[in-house]
Amino acid sequence: MAEGRGQDAMIETLHVEIGHGRPACSMDVLTIGAARIVRIPDIDRIEWPATALFGALTAEDLRAAAGAVPAGTVDAEAATLLLSFNSYLVQTPDFTALIDAGVGNGKERLDRPAWHRRAGPFLDLLDGLGVRPDAVDIVVNTHLHADHVGWNTVLGDAGWQPTFPRARYVAPRAEFDHWNRLQQAEPPAPVLHGAFADSVLPLRKAGCLDLVGPTFEIAPGLRFEPAAGHSPGMCVVRLTLDAASVLFTADVLHHPLQFARRDLVSNFCADAKMARDTRDRLLEENTGTGTILAPYHFPSPAFGRLVQDAAGLRFVPLPMSSAAA
Ligand SMILES: [Zn+2]
């Protein structure tokens, strides 16, 4: 990837009215040639207790970090971090894909109040973009954690069924095998807060889940790359276009704070050392290359590039323009 490709890329902010008296939602749209990439937050800008995400953080750390991250993403007084849960829509002349699938609606998540029986506007937002469920060709799960697979399924007359009836769902085989072993364990216990049973196994039953290796070409220009550590088989997804490369980084990173504090790994990472090594490798590989990063949990502006200068490694968001729809 040569330096300079896609350098004129800008984010357009799209405000979509979803009706029913609910506030408008904002989505970030990145247009590169004939491709459109949209950040669709299933949950947007939620305050998360800082130590619930990074157990090692102290109050002093938070005060020090507040000046080194985008405004509003750390609240040192409240000891919270601002998070989003971003599914990404990718539309090219060849396919329409969703990268990761949020928390979903109506799922029983008793031990995760923010995820329990949600009634979010995700499908309305897709509709506002002109994308009906049967227009989605591919749904990619970077890994199978409950906050990445929710919109795989919706509740129908016969139980949980694929949300996107024509789609091929793609997930790393190592992820499925790991969680499936736990699902088979005796005595049975809810796996992934119940998400494996209500958001993954129904795809298996419907015959629409493809389990693949960690360096797999999902569609023309769309590839899995290995990124295990946060979870046993997690992959990141790279979209390669003529004018740019976009890397959907899944849970390699959770918060912009991790650029200032490279030692931090989340409490949800299965293997802390592997998660840190994977992150360091991916950051190194993609710094100064022009690659556009699309992190799963960053609030807007979530699209950005990695720049290394005298101040260290920084995440520089793409410039934004604003338009109403
Ligand atoms: Zn995760």
Short mmCIF file of C-alpha atoms and ligand atoms in Angstrom, two decimals:
data_model
loop_
_atom_site.label_atom_id
_atom_site.label_comp_id
_atom_site.label_asym_id
_atom_site.label_seq_id
_atom_site.Cartn_x
_atom_site.Cartn_y
_atom_site.Cartn_z
CA MET A 1 0.00 0.00 0.00
CA ALA A 2 1.73 3.18 -1.17
CA GLU A 3 1.69 6.25 1.02
CA GLY A 4 -0.81 8.80 -0.28
CA ARG A 5 -3.47 6.47 -1.62
CA GLY A 6 -6.94 7.55 -0.52
CA GLN A 7 -5.46 10.62 1.16
CA ASP A 8 -8.43 12.77 0.13
CA ALA A 9 -10.90 10.46 1.93
CA MET A 10 -13.42 12.34 4.08
CA ILE A 11 -16.15 11.26 6.44
CA GLU A 12 -19.63 12.56 5.83
CA THR A 13 -21.97 12.55 8.80
CA LEU A 14 -25.44 11.35 7.93
CA HIS A 15 -28.31 12.13 10.29
CA VAL A 16 -31.17 9.66 9.84
CA GLU A 17 -34.66 10.27 11.24
CA ILE A 18 -36.03 6.98 12.51
CA GLY A 19 -39.46 8.24 13.56
CA HIS A 20 -41.59 6.97 16.46
CA GLY A 21 -40.52 10.10 18.40
CA ARG A 22 -36.97 8.82 18.69
CA PRO A 23 -33.99 11.13 18.21
CA ALA A 24 -32.11 11.15 14.91
CA CYS A 25 -29.12 8.82 14.71
CA SER A 26 -25.78 9.79 13.26
CA MET A 27 -23.81 7.53 10.98
CA ASP A 28 -20.38 8.14 9.47
CA VAL A 29 -20.13 7.56 5.73
CA LEU A 30 -16.85 7.02 3.94
CA THR A 31 -16.99 7.00 0.14
CA ILE A 32 -13.98 5.68 -1.73
CA GLY A 33 -14.47 5.49 -5.49
CA ALA A 34 -17.51 3.27 -6.10
CA ALA A 35 -17.45 1.87 -2.55
CA ARG A 36 -19.43 3.17 0.42
CA ILE A 37 -18.56 2.24 4.00
CA VAL A 38 -20.93 3.29 6.78
CA ARG A 39 -20.46 3.10 10.54
CA ILE A 40 -23.82 1.96 11.90
CA PRO A 41 -23.73 2.14 15.70
CA ASP A 42 -25.96 -0.49 17.30
CA ILE A 43 -25.19 1.26 20.61
CA ASP A 44 -23.70 4.74 20.33
CA ARG A 45 -21.77 6.80 22.88
CA ILE A 46 -22.43 4.82 26.04
CA GLU A 47 -20.54 5.67 29.25
CA TRP A 48 -18.78 2.53 30.49
CA PRO A 49 -17.15 2.26 33.95
CA ALA A 50 -13.44 2.56 33.20
CA THR A 51 -12.28 -0.28 35.40
CA ALA A 52 -14.99 -2.56 33.98
CA LEU A 53 -13.10 -2.28 30.68
CA PHE A 54 -9.49 -1.86 31.86
CA GLY A 55 -9.06 -3.24 35.35
CA ALA A 56 -5.56 -1.76 35.68
CA LEU A 57 -6.68 1.88 35.32
CA THR A 58 -6.38 4.15 38.36
CA ALA A 59 -8.04 7.53 38.97
CA GLU A 60 -4.64 9.13 38.37
CA ASP A 61 -4.29 7.28 35.04
CA LEU A 62 -7.68 8.62 33.96
CA ARG A 63 -6.80 12.20 34.83
CA ALA A 64 -3.53 11.88 32.90
CA ALA A 65 -5.26 10.24 29.93
CA ALA A 66 -8.05 12.79 29.58
CA GLY A 67 -5.75 15.24 27.82
CA ALA A 68 -4.32 12.65 25.43
CA VAL A 69 -7.56 11.34 23.89
CA PRO A 70 -10.31 12.89 21.71
CA ALA A 71 -12.52 15.30 23.71
CA GLY A 72 -15.30 13.56 25.61
CA THR A 73 -13.99 10.02 25.35
CA VAL A 74 -12.67 9.93 28.94
CA ASP A 75 -14.55 11.35 31.95
CA ALA A 76 -11.99 11.27 34.74
CA GLU A 77 -14.44 12.58 37.36
CA ALA A 78 -17.07 9.94 36.67
CA ALA A 79 -14.35 7.31 35.93
CA THR A 80 -16.06 6.34 32.68
CA LEU A 81 -14.97 5.75 29.10
CA LEU A 82 -17.14 6.54 26.08
CA LEU A 83 -17.78 3.49 23.88
CA SER A 84 -19.77 2.68 20.77
CA PHE A 85 -20.66 -0.67 19.24
CA ASN A 86 -20.17 -0.20 15.50
CA SER A 87 -21.32 -2.51 12.77
CA TYR A 88 -19.89 -1.46 9.40
CA LEU A 89 -21.84 -1.63 6.15
CA VAL A 90 -19.62 -2.18 3.11
CA GLN A 91 -21.15 -1.65 -0.32
CA THR A 92 -19.09 -2.19 -3.46
CA PRO A 93 -20.22 -2.88 -7.04
CA ASP A 94 -19.65 -6.57 -6.19
CA PHE A 95 -21.37 -7.06 -2.81
CA THR A 96 -23.15 -5.63 0.23
CA ALA A 97 -21.63 -6.80 3.51
CA LEU A 98 -21.94 -6.14 7.22
CA ILE A 99 -18.77 -6.38 9.29
CA ASP A 100 -19.85 -7.44 12.80
CA ALA A 101 -23.41 -7.48 13.98
CA GLY A 102 -23.82 -5.55 17.22
CA VAL A 103 -25.81 -6.60 20.26
CA GLY A 104 -29.17 -7.13 18.56
CA ASN A 105 -32.71 -6.69 19.80
CA GLY A 106 -34.73 -8.73 22.25
CA LYS A 107 -31.85 -10.89 23.44
CA GLU A 108 -31.85 -12.20 27.03
CA ARG A 109 -28.62 -10.84 28.55
CA LEU A 110 -29.43 -10.86 32.25
CA ASP A 111 -25.84 -10.26 33.35
CA ARG A 112 -25.32 -7.38 30.87
CA PRO A 113 -28.04 -4.77 31.56
CA ALA A 114 -26.99 -2.52 28.63
CA TRP A 115 -27.47 -5.45 26.23
CA HIS A 116 -30.60 -7.00 27.76
CA ARG A 117 -33.82 -7.06 25.68
CA ARG A 118 -32.80 -4.10 23.57
CA ALA A 119 -35.15 -2.37 21.15
CA GLY A 120 -32.63 -0.39 19.10
CA PRO A 121 -33.17 1.10 15.61
CA PHE A 122 -30.44 -0.84 13.78
CA LEU A 123 -32.70 -2.21 11.02
CA ASP A 124 -34.35 1.22 10.65
CA LEU A 125 -30.92 2.75 10.15
CA LEU A 126 -30.10 0.17 7.48
CA ASP A 127 -33.46 0.91 5.86
CA GLY A 128 -32.62 4.64 5.98
CA LEU A 129 -29.53 3.78 3.95
CA GLY A 130 -31.69 2.01 1.39
CA VAL A 131 -30.60 -1.46 2.51
CA ARG A 132 -33.35 -3.99 3.14
CA PRO A 133 -32.40 -7.20 4.99
CA ASP A 134 -32.62 -9.26 1.78
CA ALA A 135 -30.09 -6.95 0.09
CA VAL A 136 -27.26 -8.02 2.41
CA ASP A 137 -25.03 -10.63 0.71
CA ILE A 138 -22.50 -11.28 3.48
CA VAL A 139 -22.39 -10.91 7.27
CA VAL A 140 -18.92 -11.22 8.78
CA ASN A 141 -18.40 -12.04 12.46
CA THR A 142 -14.82 -11.15 13.40
CA HIS A 143 -15.36 -13.21 16.53
CA LEU A 144 -18.35 -14.61 18.37
CA HIS A 145 -18.60 -12.40 21.47
CA ALA A 146 -22.20 -11.42 22.28
CA ASP A 147 -21.74 -7.79 21.22
CA HIS A 148 -20.58 -8.79 17.73
CA VAL A 149 -23.20 -11.37 16.71
CA GLY A 150 -26.53 -9.93 17.94
CA TRP A 151 -28.01 -8.92 14.60
CA ASN A 152 -27.14 -12.31 13.10
CA THR A 153 -30.64 -13.32 14.17
CA VAL A 154 -34.11 -11.94 14.88
CA LEU A 155 -36.96 -13.64 16.68
CA GLY A 156 -39.49 -15.17 14.27
CA ASP A 157 -42.46 -17.50 14.70
CA ALA A 158 -40.12 -20.50 14.81
CA GLY A 159 -37.56 -18.96 17.17
CA TRP A 160 -34.31 -17.20 16.36
CA GLN A 161 -33.74 -17.05 12.62
CA PRO A 162 -31.23 -15.33 10.30
CA THR A 163 -31.95 -11.58 10.07
CA PHE A 164 -30.58 -11.41 6.54
CA PRO A 165 -32.32 -14.20 4.64
CA ARG A 166 -30.08 -14.20 1.55
CA ALA A 167 -26.79 -13.65 3.34
CA ARG A 168 -23.85 -15.96 3.69
CA TYR A 169 -22.55 -15.59 7.25
CA VAL A 170 -18.80 -15.98 7.69
CA ALA A 171 -16.93 -16.57 10.96
CA PRO A 172 -13.49 -17.91 11.95
CA ARG A 173 -13.61 -21.66 12.40
CA ALA A 174 -11.34 -21.51 15.48
CA GLU A 175 -13.90 -19.25 17.18
CA PHE A 176 -16.79 -21.57 16.49
CA ASP A 177 -14.86 -24.65 17.57
CA HIS A 178 -13.77 -23.03 20.85
CA TRP A 179 -17.24 -21.85 21.92
CA ASN A 180 -18.95 -24.96 20.59
CA ARG A 181 -16.79 -27.10 22.88
CA LEU A 182 -18.05 -25.06 25.84
CA GLN A 183 -21.61 -25.31 24.57
CA GLN A 184 -21.31 -29.12 24.64
CA ALA A 185 -19.95 -29.15 28.21
CA GLU A 186 -21.78 -30.86 31.06
CA PRO A 187 -23.43 -29.39 32.99
CA PRO A 188 -24.59 -26.90 30.35
CA ALA A 189 -24.05 -23.21 31.11
CA PRO A 190 -24.91 -20.16 29.00
CA VAL A 191 -22.06 -19.63 26.54
CA LEU A 192 -21.28 -16.02 25.64
CA HIS A 193 -24.20 -14.77 27.80
CA GLY A 194 -26.50 -16.96 25.71
CA ALA A 195 -25.37 -15.50 22.37
CA PHE A 196 -23.92 -18.76 21.08
CA ALA A 197 -27.34 -20.40 21.40
CA ASP A 198 -29.51 -17.54 20.11
CA SER A 199 -27.22 -15.80 17.60
CA VAL A 200 -24.81 -18.43 16.24
CA LEU A 201 -26.33 -21.92 16.39
CA PRO A 202 -29.50 -20.85 14.48
CA LEU A 203 -27.24 -19.97 11.53
CA ARG A 204 -25.74 -23.45 11.68
CA LYS A 205 -29.24 -24.92 11.68
CA ALA A 206 -30.26 -22.78 8.70
CA GLY A 207 -27.12 -23.89 6.81
CA CYS A 208 -25.92 -20.34 6.12
CA LEU A 209 -22.80 -20.18 8.34
CA ASP A 210 -19.42 -20.61 6.64
CA LEU A 211 -16.56 -21.41 9.03
CA VAL A 212 -13.25 -20.45 7.51
CA GLY A 213 -9.54 -20.13 8.23
CA PRO A 214 -7.84 -16.95 9.40
CA THR A 215 -6.46 -15.85 6.01
CA PHE A 216 -9.59 -16.28 3.94
CA GLU A 217 -10.83 -14.26 0.95
CA ILE A 218 -14.46 -13.61 1.89
CA ALA A 219 -15.37 -11.73 -1.31
CA PRO A 220 -13.42 -9.83 -3.98
CA GLY A 221 -11.18 -7.41 -2.07
CA LEU A 222 -12.48 -8.50 1.37
CA ARG A 223 -10.22 -10.71 3.50
CA PHE A 224 -9.86 -12.10 6.99
CA GLU A 225 -6.45 -11.57 8.60
CA PRO A 226 -5.49 -13.44 11.80
CA ALA A 227 -5.77 -11.45 15.07
CA ALA A 228 -6.20 -13.97 17.88
CA GLY A 229 -5.69 -12.96 21.52
CA HIS A 230 -8.77 -10.97 22.47
CA SER A 231 -10.63 -14.17 21.71
CA PRO A 232 -9.23 -17.53 20.61
CA GLY A 233 -9.88 -17.16 16.88
CA MET A 234 -10.61 -13.48 16.27
CA CYS A 235 -9.80 -12.10 12.83
CA VAL A 236 -9.68 -8.56 11.51
CA VAL A 237 -11.11 -7.75 8.06
CA ARG A 238 -9.30 -5.89 5.31
CA LEU A 239 -11.10 -4.23 2.42
CA THR A 240 -8.72 -3.52 -0.45
CA LEU A 241 -9.94 -1.00 -3.00
CA ASP A 242 -8.09 0.61 -5.92
CA ALA A 243 -7.77 3.86 -3.98
CA ALA A 244 -7.40 2.73 -0.38
CA SER A 245 -7.25 -0.07 2.14
CA VAL A 246 -9.63 -0.17 5.12
CA LEU A 247 -8.92 -2.39 8.14
CA PHE A 248 -11.85 -3.30 10.38
CA THR A 249 -10.02 -3.90 13.63
CA ALA A 250 -12.73 -5.63 15.67
CA ASP A 251 -11.60 -5.80 19.32
CA VAL A 252 -7.87 -5.41 18.70
CA LEU A 253 -8.49 -1.98 20.26
CA HIS A 254 -11.31 -0.93 22.59
CA HIS A 255 -10.66 2.74 23.24
CA PRO A 256 -8.46 5.60 21.93
CA LEU A 257 -6.79 5.57 25.35
CA GLN A 258 -4.82 2.53 24.20
CA PHE A 259 -2.61 4.68 21.96
CA ALA A 260 -1.36 6.62 24.97
CA ARG A 261 -1.31 3.53 27.20
CA ARG A 262 0.00 0.74 25.01
CA ASP A 263 0.15 -1.62 28.03
CA LEU A 264 -3.66 -1.69 28.42
CA VAL A 265 -5.62 -4.75 27.39
CA SER A 266 -9.30 -5.13 28.18
CA ASN A 267 -10.70 -7.32 30.93
CA PHE A 268 -12.44 -9.25 28.15
CA CYS A 269 -9.27 -10.38 26.39
CA ALA A 270 -8.81 -14.14 26.69
CA ASP A 271 -5.00 -14.04 26.46
CA ALA A 272 -3.58 -10.68 27.57
CA LYS A 273 -0.08 -11.25 26.18
CA MET A 274 -1.32 -12.50 22.84
CA ALA A 275 -3.85 -9.64 22.63
CA ARG A 276 -1.07 -7.10 23.25
CA ASP A 277 1.30 -8.75 20.77
CA THR A 278 -1.40 -8.92 18.10
CA ARG A 279 -2.29 -5.28 18.62
CA ASP A 280 1.34 -4.14 18.51
CA ARG A 281 1.93 -6.10 15.30
CA LEU A 282 -1.16 -4.71 13.57
CA LEU A 283 -0.40 -1.14 14.64
CA GLU A 284 3.16 -1.48 13.36
CA GLU A 285 2.07 -3.05 10.06
CA ASN A 286 -0.47 -0.32 9.36
CA THR A 287 1.30 2.85 10.54
CA GLY A 288 2.24 5.32 7.81
CA THR A 289 0.74 3.09 5.10
CA GLY A 290 -2.38 5.14 4.38
CA THR A 291 -4.52 2.26 5.69
CA ILE A 292 -7.79 3.56 7.14
CA LEU A 293 -8.71 1.93 10.45
CA ALA A 294 -12.34 1.26 11.39
CA PRO A 295 -12.37 0.24 15.08
CA TYR A 296 -15.44 -1.49 16.48
CA HIS A 297 -15.75 0.34 19.80
CA PHE A 298 -14.56 3.90 19.06
CA PRO A 299 -17.19 6.65 19.10
CA SER A 300 -17.36 8.89 16.02
CA PRO A 301 -15.10 9.87 14.32
CA ALA A 302 -14.16 6.21 14.16
CA PHE A 303 -12.37 6.17 10.79
CA GLY A 304 -8.74 7.24 11.04
CA ARG A 305 -5.12 6.58 10.19
CA LEU A 306 -2.08 5.70 12.27
CA VAL A 307 0.65 8.31 12.30
CA GLN A 308 4.02 8.00 14.01
CA ASP A 309 5.80 11.27 14.80
CA ALA A 310 7.80 12.88 17.57
CA ALA A 311 4.72 12.73 19.82
CA GLY A 312 4.56 8.96 19.38
CA LEU A 313 1.98 6.77 17.67
CA ARG A 314 -1.32 8.56 17.16
CA PHE A 315 -4.72 7.76 15.70
CA VAL A 316 -5.68 10.65 13.42
CA PRO A 317 -9.37 10.69 12.49
CA LEU A 318 -10.25 11.43 8.87
CA PRO A 319 -11.60 14.94 8.29
CA MET A 320 -15.36 15.30 8.54
CA SER A 321 -17.94 17.13 6.51
CA SER A 322 -21.58 17.29 7.54
CA ALA A 323 -24.74 16.69 5.55
CA ALA A 324 -28.31 15.97 6.60
CA ALA A 325 -30.48 13.27 5.08
ZN ZN B 1 -15.01 -8.98 21.87
#
